[in-house]
XYZ file of C-alpha atoms in Angstrom:
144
model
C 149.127 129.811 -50.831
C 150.456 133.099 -50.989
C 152.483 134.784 -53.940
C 156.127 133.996 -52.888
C 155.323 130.345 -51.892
C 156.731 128.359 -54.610
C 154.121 125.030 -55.296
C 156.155 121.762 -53.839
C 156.602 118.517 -55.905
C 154.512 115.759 -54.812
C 156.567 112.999 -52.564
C 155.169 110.392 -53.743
C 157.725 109.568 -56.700
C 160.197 109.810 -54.047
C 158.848 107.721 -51.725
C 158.574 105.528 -54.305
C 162.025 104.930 -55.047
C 163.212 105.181 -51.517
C 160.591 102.069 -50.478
C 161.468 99.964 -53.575
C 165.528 100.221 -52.872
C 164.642 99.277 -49.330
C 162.702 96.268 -50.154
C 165.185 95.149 -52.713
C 168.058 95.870 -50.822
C 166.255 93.789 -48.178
C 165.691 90.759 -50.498
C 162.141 90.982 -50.708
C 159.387 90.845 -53.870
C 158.016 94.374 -54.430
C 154.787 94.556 -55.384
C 153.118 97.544 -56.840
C 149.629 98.596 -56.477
C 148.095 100.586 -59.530
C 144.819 102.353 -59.529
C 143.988 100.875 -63.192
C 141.518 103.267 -64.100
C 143.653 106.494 -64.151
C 144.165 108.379 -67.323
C 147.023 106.485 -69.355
C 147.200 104.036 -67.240
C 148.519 101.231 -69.716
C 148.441 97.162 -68.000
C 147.093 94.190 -69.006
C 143.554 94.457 -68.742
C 142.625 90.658 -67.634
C 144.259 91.498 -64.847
C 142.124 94.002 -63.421
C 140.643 93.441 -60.227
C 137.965 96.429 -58.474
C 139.991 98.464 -60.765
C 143.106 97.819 -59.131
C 145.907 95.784 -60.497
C 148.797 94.137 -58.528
C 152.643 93.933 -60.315
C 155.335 92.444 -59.583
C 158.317 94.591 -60.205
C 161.175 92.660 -59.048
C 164.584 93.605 -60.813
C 164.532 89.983 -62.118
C 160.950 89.866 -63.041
C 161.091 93.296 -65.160
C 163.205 94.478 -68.051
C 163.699 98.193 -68.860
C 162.566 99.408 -65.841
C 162.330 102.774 -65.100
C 160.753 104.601 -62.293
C 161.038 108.860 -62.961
C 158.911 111.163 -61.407
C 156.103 111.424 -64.141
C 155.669 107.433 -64.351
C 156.920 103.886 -63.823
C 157.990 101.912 -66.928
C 158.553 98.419 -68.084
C 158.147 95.459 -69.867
C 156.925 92.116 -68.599
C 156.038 88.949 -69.094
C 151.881 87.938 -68.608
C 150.809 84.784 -69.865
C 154.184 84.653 -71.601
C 153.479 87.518 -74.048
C 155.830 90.323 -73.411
C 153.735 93.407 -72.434
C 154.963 97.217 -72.101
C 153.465 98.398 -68.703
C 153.255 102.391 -68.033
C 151.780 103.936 -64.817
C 151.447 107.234 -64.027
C 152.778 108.063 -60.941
C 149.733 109.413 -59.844
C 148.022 106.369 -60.493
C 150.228 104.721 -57.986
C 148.108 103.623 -54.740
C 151.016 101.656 -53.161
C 154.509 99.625 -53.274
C 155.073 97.184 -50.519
C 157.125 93.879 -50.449
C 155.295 90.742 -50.870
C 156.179 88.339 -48.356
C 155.547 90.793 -45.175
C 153.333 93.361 -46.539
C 155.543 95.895 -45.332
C 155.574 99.532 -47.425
C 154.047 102.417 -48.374
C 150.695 103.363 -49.223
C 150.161 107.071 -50.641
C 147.488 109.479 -49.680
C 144.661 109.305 -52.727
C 144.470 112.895 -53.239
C 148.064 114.303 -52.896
C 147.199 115.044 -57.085
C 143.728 116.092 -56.616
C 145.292 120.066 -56.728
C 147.641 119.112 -59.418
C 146.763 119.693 -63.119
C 148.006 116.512 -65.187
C 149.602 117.536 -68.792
C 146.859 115.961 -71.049
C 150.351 115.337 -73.570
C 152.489 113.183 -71.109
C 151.712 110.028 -72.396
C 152.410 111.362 -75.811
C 155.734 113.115 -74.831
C 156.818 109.968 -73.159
C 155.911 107.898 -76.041
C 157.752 110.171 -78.260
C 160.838 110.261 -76.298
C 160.901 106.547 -76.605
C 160.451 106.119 -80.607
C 162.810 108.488 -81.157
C 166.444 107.188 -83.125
C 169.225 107.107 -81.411
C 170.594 108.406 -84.482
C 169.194 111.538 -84.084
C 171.072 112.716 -80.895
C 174.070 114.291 -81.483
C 177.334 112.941 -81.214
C 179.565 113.693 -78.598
C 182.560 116.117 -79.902
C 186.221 116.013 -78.287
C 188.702 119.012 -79.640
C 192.396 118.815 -78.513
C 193.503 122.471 -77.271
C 197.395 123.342 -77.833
């Protein structure tokens, strides 16, 4: 790479986003695949299979779901005990719908050249515990 060649973002967050509108729009089940044994990779460790674990993240299956380009959040259900679920999006091996297979399955080393922030757990965490109370209030002034 030479000096003047900005570094690209990885596609694979949006990929992501584009494949799970598509099979949601389409009225299908997505399923995502996780490589569980990425750093702060945080699911429900019965679960595990070969190190992989499958989740269904169906709008009505999930609550709080977020899917950013750092990581995928929620909360579900397993064994009806409510479970916060965070994956990395580099720990994301796949997202295709369940009841054709169809979707997208991402290239294992597109982060192999990318240095993962040993804090983003932390600063993720952190942005969630913080009070509402502590952002500031929106200010309207009337101007003659």
């Amino acid at each position: 790479m030479s000096e003047t060649e900005i570094p690209l973002s990885p596609t694979r967050p949006y990929m992501a986003r584009a494949i799970y509108e598509w099979i949601c729009d389409n009225q299908l089940t997505p399923y995502l695949l996780v490589d569980a044994t990425q750093p702060y990779t945080s699911v429900p460790e019965q679960f595990i299979q070969d190190g992989q674990i499958v989740l269904n993240i169906a709008p009505h299956a999930v609550h709080q779901f977020q899917m950013t380009n750092d990581a995928i959040t929620f909360s579900a259900r397993f064994g009806g005990v409510s479970r916060d679920i965070y994956v990395p999006i580099y720990a994301v091996v796949g997202i295709y719908a369940r009841e054709n297979g169809q979707g997208l399955f991402f290239d294992p080393s597109e982060y192999s050249n990318i240095q993962m922030p040993e804090n983003a757990l932390e600063s993720e965490e952190q942005e969630k515990t913080e009070p509402e109370t502590s952002k500031k209030k929106p200010n309207l002034r009337l101007l003659d």
